[in-house]
Tab-separated table of C-alpha atoms in Angstrom:
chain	number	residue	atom	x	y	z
A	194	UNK	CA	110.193	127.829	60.720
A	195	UNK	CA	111.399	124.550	58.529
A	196	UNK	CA	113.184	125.916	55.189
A	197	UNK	CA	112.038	123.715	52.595
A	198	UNK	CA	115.086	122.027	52.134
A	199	UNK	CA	114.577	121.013	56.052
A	200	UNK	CA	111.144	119.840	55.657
A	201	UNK	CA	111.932	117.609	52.593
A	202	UNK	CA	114.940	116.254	54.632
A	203	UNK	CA	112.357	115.671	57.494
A	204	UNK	CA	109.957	113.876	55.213
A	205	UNK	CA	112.134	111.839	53.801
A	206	UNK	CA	113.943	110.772	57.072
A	207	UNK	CA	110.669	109.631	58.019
A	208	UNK	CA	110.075	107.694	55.511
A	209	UNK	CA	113.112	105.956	55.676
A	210	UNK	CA	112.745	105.137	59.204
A	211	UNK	CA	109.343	103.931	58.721
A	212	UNK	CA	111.303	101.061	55.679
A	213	UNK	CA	113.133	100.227	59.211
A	214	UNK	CA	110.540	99.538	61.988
A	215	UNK	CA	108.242	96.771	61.992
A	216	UNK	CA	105.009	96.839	60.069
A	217	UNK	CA	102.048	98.467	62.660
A	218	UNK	CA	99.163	95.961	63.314
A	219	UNK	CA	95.177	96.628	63.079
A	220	UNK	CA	95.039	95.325	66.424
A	221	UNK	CA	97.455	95.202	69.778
A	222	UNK	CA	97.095	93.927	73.571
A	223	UNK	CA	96.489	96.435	76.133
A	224	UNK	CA	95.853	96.185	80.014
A	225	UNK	CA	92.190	97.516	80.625
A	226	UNK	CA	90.549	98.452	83.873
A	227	UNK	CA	86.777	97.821	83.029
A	228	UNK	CA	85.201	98.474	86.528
A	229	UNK	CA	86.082	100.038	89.781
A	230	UNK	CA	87.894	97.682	91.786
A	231	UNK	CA	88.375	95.323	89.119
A	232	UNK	CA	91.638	93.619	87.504
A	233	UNK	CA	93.644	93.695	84.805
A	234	UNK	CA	91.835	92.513	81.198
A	235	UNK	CA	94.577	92.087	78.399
A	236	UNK	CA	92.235	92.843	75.608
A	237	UNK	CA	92.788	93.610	71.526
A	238	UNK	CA	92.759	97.635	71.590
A	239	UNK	CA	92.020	98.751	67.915
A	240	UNK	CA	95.128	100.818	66.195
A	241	UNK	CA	94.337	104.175	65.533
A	242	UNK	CA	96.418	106.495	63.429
A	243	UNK	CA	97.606	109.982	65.406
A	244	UNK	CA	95.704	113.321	64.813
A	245	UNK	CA	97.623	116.011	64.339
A	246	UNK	CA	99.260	117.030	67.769
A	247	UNK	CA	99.515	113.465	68.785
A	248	UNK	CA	102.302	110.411	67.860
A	249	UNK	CA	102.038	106.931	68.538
A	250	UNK	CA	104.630	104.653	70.125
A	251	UNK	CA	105.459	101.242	70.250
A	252	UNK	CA	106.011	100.904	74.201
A	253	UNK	CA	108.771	99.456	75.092
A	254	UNK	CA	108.878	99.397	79.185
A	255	UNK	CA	106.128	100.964	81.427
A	256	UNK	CA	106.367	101.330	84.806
A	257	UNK	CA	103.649	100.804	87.539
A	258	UNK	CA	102.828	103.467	90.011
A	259	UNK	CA	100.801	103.686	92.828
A	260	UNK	CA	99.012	105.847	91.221
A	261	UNK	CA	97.749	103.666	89.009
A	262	UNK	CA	95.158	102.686	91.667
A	263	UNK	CA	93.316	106.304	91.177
A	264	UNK	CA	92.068	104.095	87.739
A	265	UNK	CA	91.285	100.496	89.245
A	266	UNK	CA	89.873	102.585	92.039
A	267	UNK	CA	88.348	105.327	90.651
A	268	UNK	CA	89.743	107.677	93.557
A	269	UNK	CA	88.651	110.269	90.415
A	270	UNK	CA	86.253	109.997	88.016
A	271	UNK	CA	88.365	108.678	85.456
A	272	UNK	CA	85.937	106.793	82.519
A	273	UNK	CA	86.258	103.518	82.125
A	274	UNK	CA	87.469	100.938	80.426
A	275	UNK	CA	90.841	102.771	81.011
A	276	UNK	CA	94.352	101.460	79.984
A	277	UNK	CA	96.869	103.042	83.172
A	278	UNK	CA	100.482	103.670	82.970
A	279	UNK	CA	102.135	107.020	82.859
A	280	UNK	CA	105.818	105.558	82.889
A	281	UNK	CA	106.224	105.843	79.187
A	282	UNK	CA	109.153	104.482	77.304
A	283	UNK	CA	108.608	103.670	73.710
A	284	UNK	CA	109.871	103.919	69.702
A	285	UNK	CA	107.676	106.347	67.231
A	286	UNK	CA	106.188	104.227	64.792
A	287	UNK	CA	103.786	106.577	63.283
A	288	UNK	CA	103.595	110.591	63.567
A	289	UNK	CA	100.467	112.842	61.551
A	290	UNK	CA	102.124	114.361	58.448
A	291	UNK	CA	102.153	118.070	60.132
A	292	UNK	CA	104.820	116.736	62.911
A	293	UNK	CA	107.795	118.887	62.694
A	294	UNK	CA	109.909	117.596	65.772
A	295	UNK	CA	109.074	114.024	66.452
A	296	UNK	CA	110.164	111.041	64.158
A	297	UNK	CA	109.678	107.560	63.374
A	298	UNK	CA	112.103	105.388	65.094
A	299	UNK	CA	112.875	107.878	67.637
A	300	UNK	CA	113.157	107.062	71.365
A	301	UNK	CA	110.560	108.686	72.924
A	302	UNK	CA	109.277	108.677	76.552
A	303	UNK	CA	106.498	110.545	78.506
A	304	UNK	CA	105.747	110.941	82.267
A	305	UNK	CA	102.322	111.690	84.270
A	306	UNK	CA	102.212	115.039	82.924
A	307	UNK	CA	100.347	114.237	79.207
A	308	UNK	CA	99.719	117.850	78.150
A	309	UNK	CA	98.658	121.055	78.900
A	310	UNK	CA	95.952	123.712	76.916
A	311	UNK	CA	98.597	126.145	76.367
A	312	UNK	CA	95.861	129.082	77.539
A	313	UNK	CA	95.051	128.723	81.130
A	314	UNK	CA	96.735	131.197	83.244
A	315	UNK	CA	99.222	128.576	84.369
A	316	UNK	CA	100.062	127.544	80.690
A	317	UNK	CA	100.668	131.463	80.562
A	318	UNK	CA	103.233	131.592	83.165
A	319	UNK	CA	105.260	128.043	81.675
A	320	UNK	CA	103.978	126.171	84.820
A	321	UNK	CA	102.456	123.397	82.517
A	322	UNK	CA	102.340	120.791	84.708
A	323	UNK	CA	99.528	122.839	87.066
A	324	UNK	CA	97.891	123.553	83.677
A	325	UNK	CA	93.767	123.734	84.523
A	326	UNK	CA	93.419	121.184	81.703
A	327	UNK	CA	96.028	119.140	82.332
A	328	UNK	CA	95.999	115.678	80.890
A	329	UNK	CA	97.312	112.864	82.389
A	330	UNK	CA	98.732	109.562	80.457
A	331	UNK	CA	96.836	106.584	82.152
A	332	UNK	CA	94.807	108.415	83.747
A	333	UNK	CA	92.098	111.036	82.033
A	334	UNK	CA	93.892	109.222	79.031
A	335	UNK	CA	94.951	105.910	77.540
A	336	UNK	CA	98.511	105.077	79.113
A	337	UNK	CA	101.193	102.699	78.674
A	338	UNK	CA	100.348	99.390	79.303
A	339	UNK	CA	99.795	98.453	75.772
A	340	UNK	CA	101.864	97.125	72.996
A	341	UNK	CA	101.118	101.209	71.539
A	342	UNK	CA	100.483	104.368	73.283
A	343	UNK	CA	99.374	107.248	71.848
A	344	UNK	CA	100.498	110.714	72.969
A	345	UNK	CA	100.313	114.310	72.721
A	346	UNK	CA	103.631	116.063	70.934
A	347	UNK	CA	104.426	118.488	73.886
A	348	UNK	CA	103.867	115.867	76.440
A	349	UNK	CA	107.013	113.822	75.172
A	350	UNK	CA	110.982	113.842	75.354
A	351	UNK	CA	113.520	112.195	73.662
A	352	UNK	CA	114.904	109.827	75.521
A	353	UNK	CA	119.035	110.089	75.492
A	354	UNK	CA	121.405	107.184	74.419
A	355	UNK	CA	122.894	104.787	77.214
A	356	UNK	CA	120.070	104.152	79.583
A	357	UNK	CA	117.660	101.146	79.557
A	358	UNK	CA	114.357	101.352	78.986
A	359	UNK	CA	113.329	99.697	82.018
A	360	UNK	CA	115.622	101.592	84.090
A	361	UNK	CA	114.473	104.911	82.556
A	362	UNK	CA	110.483	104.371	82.729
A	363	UNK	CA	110.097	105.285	86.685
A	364	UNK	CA	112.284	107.849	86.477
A	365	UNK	CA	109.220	109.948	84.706
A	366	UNK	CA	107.113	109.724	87.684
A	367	UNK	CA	109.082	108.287	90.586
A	368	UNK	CA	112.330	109.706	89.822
A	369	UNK	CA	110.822	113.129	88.377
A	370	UNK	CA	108.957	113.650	91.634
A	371	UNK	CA	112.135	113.077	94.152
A	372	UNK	CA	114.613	115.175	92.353
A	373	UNK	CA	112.683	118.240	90.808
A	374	UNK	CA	111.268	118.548	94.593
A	375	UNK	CA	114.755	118.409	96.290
A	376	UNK	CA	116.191	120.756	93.356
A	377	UNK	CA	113.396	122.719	94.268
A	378	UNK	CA	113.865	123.292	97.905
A	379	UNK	CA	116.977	125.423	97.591
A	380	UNK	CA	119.336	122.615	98.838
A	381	UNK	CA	122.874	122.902	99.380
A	382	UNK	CA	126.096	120.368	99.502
A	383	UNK	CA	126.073	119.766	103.193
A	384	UNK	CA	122.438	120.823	104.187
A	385	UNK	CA	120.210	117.646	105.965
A	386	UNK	CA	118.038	116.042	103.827
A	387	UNK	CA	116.277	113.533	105.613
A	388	UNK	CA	114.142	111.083	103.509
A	389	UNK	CA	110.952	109.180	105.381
A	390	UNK	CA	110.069	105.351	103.704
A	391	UNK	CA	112.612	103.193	101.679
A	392	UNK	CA	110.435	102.317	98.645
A	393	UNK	CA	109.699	102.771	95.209
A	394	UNK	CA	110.093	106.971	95.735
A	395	UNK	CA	112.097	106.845	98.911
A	396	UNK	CA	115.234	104.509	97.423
A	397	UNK	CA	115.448	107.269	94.644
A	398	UNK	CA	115.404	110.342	96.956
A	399	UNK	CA	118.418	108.638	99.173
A	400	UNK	CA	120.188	108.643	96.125
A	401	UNK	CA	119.217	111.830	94.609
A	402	UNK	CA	120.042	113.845	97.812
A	403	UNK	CA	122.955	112.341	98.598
A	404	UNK	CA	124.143	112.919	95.235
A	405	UNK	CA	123.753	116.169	95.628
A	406	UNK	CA	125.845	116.410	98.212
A	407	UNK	CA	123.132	116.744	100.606
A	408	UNK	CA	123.850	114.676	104.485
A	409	UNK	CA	121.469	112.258	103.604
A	410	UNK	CA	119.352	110.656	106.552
A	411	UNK	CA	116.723	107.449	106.228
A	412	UNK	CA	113.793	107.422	108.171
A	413	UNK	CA	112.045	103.791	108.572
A	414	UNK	CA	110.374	102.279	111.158
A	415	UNK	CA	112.542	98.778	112.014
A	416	UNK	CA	116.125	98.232	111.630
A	417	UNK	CA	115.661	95.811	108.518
A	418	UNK	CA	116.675	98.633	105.901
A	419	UNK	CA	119.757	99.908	107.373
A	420	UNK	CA	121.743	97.834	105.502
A	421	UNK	CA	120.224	98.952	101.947
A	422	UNK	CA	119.913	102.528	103.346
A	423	UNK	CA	123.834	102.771	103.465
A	424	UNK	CA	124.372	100.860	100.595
A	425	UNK	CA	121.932	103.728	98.402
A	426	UNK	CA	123.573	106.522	100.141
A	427	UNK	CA	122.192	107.439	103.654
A	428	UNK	CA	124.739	108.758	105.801
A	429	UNK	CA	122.930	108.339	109.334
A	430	UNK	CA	119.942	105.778	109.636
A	431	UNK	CA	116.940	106.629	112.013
A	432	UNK	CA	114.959	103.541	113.465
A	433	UNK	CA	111.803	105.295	114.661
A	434	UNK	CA	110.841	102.168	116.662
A	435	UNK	CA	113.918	102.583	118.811
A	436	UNK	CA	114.306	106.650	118.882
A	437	UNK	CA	112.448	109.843	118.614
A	438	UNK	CA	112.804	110.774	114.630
A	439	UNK	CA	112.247	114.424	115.355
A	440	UNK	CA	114.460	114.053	118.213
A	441	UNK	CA	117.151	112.504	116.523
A	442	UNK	CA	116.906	114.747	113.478
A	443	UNK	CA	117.562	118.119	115.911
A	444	UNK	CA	120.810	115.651	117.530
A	445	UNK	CA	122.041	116.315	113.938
A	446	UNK	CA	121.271	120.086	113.636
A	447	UNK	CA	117.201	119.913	112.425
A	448	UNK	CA	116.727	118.680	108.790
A	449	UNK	CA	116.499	121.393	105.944
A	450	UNK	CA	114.105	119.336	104.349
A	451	UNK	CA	111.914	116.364	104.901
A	452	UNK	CA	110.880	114.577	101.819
A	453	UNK	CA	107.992	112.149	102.947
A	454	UNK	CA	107.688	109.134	100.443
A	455	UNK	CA	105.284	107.293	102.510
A	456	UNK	CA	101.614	108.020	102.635
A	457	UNK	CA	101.041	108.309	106.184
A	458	UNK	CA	99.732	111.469	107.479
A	459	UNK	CA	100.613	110.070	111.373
A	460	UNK	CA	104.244	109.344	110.471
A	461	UNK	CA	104.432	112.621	108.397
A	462	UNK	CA	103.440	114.500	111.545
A	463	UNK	CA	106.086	112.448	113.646
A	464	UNK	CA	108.913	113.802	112.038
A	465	UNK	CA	108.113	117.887	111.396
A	466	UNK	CA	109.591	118.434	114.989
A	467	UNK	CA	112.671	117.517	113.008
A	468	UNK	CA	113.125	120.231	110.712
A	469	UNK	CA	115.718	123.295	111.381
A	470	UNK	CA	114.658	126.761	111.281
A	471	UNK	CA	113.071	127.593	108.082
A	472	UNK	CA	112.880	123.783	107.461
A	473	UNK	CA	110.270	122.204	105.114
A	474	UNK	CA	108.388	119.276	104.968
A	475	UNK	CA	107.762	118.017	101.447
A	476	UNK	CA	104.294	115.599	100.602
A	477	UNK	CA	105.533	113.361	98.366
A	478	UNK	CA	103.030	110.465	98.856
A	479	UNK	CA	99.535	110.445	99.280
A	480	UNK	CA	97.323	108.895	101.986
A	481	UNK	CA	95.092	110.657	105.089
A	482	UNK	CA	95.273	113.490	106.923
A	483	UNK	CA	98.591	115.103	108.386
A	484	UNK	CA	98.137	116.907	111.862
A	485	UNK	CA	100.566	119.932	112.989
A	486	UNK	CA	101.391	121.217	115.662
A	487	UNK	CA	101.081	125.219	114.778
A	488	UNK	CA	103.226	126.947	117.414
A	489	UNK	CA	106.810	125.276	116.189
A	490	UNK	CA	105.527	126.350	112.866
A	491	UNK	CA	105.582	129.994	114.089
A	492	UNK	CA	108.542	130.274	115.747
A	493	UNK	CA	110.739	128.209	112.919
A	494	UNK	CA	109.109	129.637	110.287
A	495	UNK	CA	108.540	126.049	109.001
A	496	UNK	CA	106.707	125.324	105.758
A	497	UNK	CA	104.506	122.089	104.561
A	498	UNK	CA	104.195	121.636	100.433
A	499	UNK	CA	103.499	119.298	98.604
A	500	UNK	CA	105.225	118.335	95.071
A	501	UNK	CA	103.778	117.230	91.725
A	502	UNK	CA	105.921	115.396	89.136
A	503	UNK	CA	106.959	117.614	85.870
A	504	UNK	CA	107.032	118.511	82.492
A	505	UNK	CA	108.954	116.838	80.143
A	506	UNK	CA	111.910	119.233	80.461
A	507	UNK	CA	112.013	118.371	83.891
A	508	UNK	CA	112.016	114.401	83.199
A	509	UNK	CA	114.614	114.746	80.846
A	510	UNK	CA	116.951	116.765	83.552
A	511	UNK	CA	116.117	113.788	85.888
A	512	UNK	CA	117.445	111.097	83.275
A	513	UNK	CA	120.494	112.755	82.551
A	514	UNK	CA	120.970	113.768	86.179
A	515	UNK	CA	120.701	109.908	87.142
A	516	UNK	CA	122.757	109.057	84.003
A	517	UNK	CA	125.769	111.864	85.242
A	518	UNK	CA	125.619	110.709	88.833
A	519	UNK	CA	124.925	106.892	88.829
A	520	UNK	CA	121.150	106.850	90.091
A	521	UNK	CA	120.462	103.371	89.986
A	522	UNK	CA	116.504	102.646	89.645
A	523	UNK	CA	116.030	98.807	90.677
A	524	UNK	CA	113.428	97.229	89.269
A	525	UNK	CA	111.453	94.071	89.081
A	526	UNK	CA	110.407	93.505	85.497
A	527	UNK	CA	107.080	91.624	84.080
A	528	UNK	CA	105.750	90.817	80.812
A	529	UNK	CA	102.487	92.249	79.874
A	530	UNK	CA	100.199	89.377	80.463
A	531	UNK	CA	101.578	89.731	84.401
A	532	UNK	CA	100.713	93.304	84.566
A	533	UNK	CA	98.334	92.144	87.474
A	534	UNK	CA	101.240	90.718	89.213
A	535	UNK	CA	102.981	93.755	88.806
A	536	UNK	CA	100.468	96.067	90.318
A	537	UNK	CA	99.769	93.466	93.539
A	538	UNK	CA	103.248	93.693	94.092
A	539	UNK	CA	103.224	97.369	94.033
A	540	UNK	CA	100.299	98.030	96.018
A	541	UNK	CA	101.191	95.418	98.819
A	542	UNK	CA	104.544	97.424	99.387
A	543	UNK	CA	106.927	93.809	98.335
A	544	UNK	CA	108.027	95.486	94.997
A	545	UNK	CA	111.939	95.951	95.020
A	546	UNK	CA	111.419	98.804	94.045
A	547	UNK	CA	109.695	99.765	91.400
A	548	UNK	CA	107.689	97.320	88.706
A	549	UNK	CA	107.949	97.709	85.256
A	550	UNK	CA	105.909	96.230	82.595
A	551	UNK	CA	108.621	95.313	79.737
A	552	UNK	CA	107.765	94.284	75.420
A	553	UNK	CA	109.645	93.133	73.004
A	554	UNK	CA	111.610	95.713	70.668
């Protein structure tokens, strides 16, 4: 509990911050989806002030996912018109008068998970981001590819000092996913970590593994990103078009882990020959069916998961974990009124690597 002194401090803080940001508008642009299949519409989205358990930001960068296509293609029954984006980075510009932890002119960001009930069974056991009634920013809800975003208080994170924006946004989906599944996998310095597709997820899991001291392997199918594979932090490239990838993988001992970034179920069940005893194969990208072959899973005791992105304790651990170590997230950045640029890109695999919708502070 707030002593009083506190809460006047609190207020008033506010209010001073408030003096400091720019006045908030009846009306702002926002990037709606108004029909299956259809594109981008910048439109004027009405302001609306925050109930209580929500905030509103002024976005600053917001990244685009793949998953934005679950909206424009209503791979789940989402509602439309729909604004997407759950890459969230953004300043508070105006918080209900019962907020207690988040304040105006704060540097906020928040990730695919956009809040939990807090009394499912999962919300019981702290696993929020499995939470039965899980929201999702862009997605069940209004997202970031607006000038404002609203969003639910225990959905958000402070975003530390240092980082960009720009640079920070895919890190809440992207970034979240690749490390809190390697962390996750009971890695250790040395151990074979072999990461399949050199994209928007797979550039960050090269990184992330090999800076955890992990011998980091790239998977791809041509010899074209060898070059950039080394250069992020693979130690041993595998050209599946030339060699075996489970084959090769077993050359080096079997991989501990597998973290496939590319969703295809036929080159996901190329490489599980290639995991060492007790080895797992982590679904990190979605797309089709993935056929095994059940006896090697016997007799290695090897395991198939998949992993969902994270709360925003676990987001925050990824920033400052890329921060510490010198994850580098490249991006291509648009303005607003090229968000369908940005999302073409991304969907036709030419992104370098991820694309990130930028605004003006």
């Amino acid at each position: 509990m707030l002593s009083a002194a506190q809460s006047a401090l609190h207020t008033v803080t506010n209010q001073l911050n408030k003096l400091t940001m720019p006045s908030i508008p009846q009306t702002y642009k926002g990037a709606v989806v108004e029909e299956k299949g259809g594109k981008f519409v910048i439109k004027d989205i009405d302001y609306k002030k925050p109930e209580e358990g929500k905030i509103v930001i002024k976005v600053l960068a917001s990244g685009v996912c793949h998953s934005d296509s679950i909206v424009v293609e209503q791979l789940m029954p989402t509602g439309l018109p729909r604004i997407p984006g759950h890459e969230i980075i953004g300043r508070v510009v105006e918080v209900p008068s019962s907020e207690k932890r988040w304040k105006v002119g704060q540097l906020v960001g928040s990730g695919w998970h956009g809040g939990h009930c807090f009394s499912c069974r999962q919300c019981d056991k702290g696993d929020y981001v499995t939470c039965d009634q899980a929201n999702i920013n862009g997605v069940v809800t209004d997202g970031g590819h607006a000038e404002y975003a609203t969003l639910r208080r225990e959905a958000v994170l402070a975003i530390p000092d240092g980082i960009e924006p720009a640079k920070a946004a895919p890190l809440l989906c992207a970034g979240v996913t690749v490390y809190n599944s390697i962390r996750n996998m009971d890695v250790r310095p040395g151990d074979v970590v072999a990461v399949q597709g050199i994209g928007g997820l797979g550039h960050l899991a090269i990184q992330v593994a090999n800076k955890m001291g992990c011998k980091t392997v790239a998977l791809s199918g041509s010899d074209s990103k060898k070059a950039l594979a080394t250069e992020l932090g693979a130690h041993v490239y595998i050209d599946s078009s030339k060699e075996d990838p489970a084959e090769a993988l077993q050359k080096l001992g079997g991989a501990k882990v597998i973290a496939c970034t590319a969703p295809s179920g036929e080159l996901m069940a190329s490489v599980i020959g290639g995991l060492a005893v007790n080895g797992q194969l982590v679904i990190l990208g979605v797309g089709g069916k993935v056929e095994i072959p059940m006896m090697p899973m016997i007799q290695k005791r090897l395991s198939v998961r998949g992993w969902p992105s994270g709360t925003p304790a676990d987001e925050l651990d990824t920033i400052e974990f890329a921060m510490t170590t010198g994850v580098d997230t490249r991006i291509e950045t648009y303005p607003l009124d090229k968000v369908q640029d940005a999302y073409d890109s991304m969907m036709n695999n030419k992104a370098r690597f991820r694309s990130v919708i930028v605004f003006d502070e």
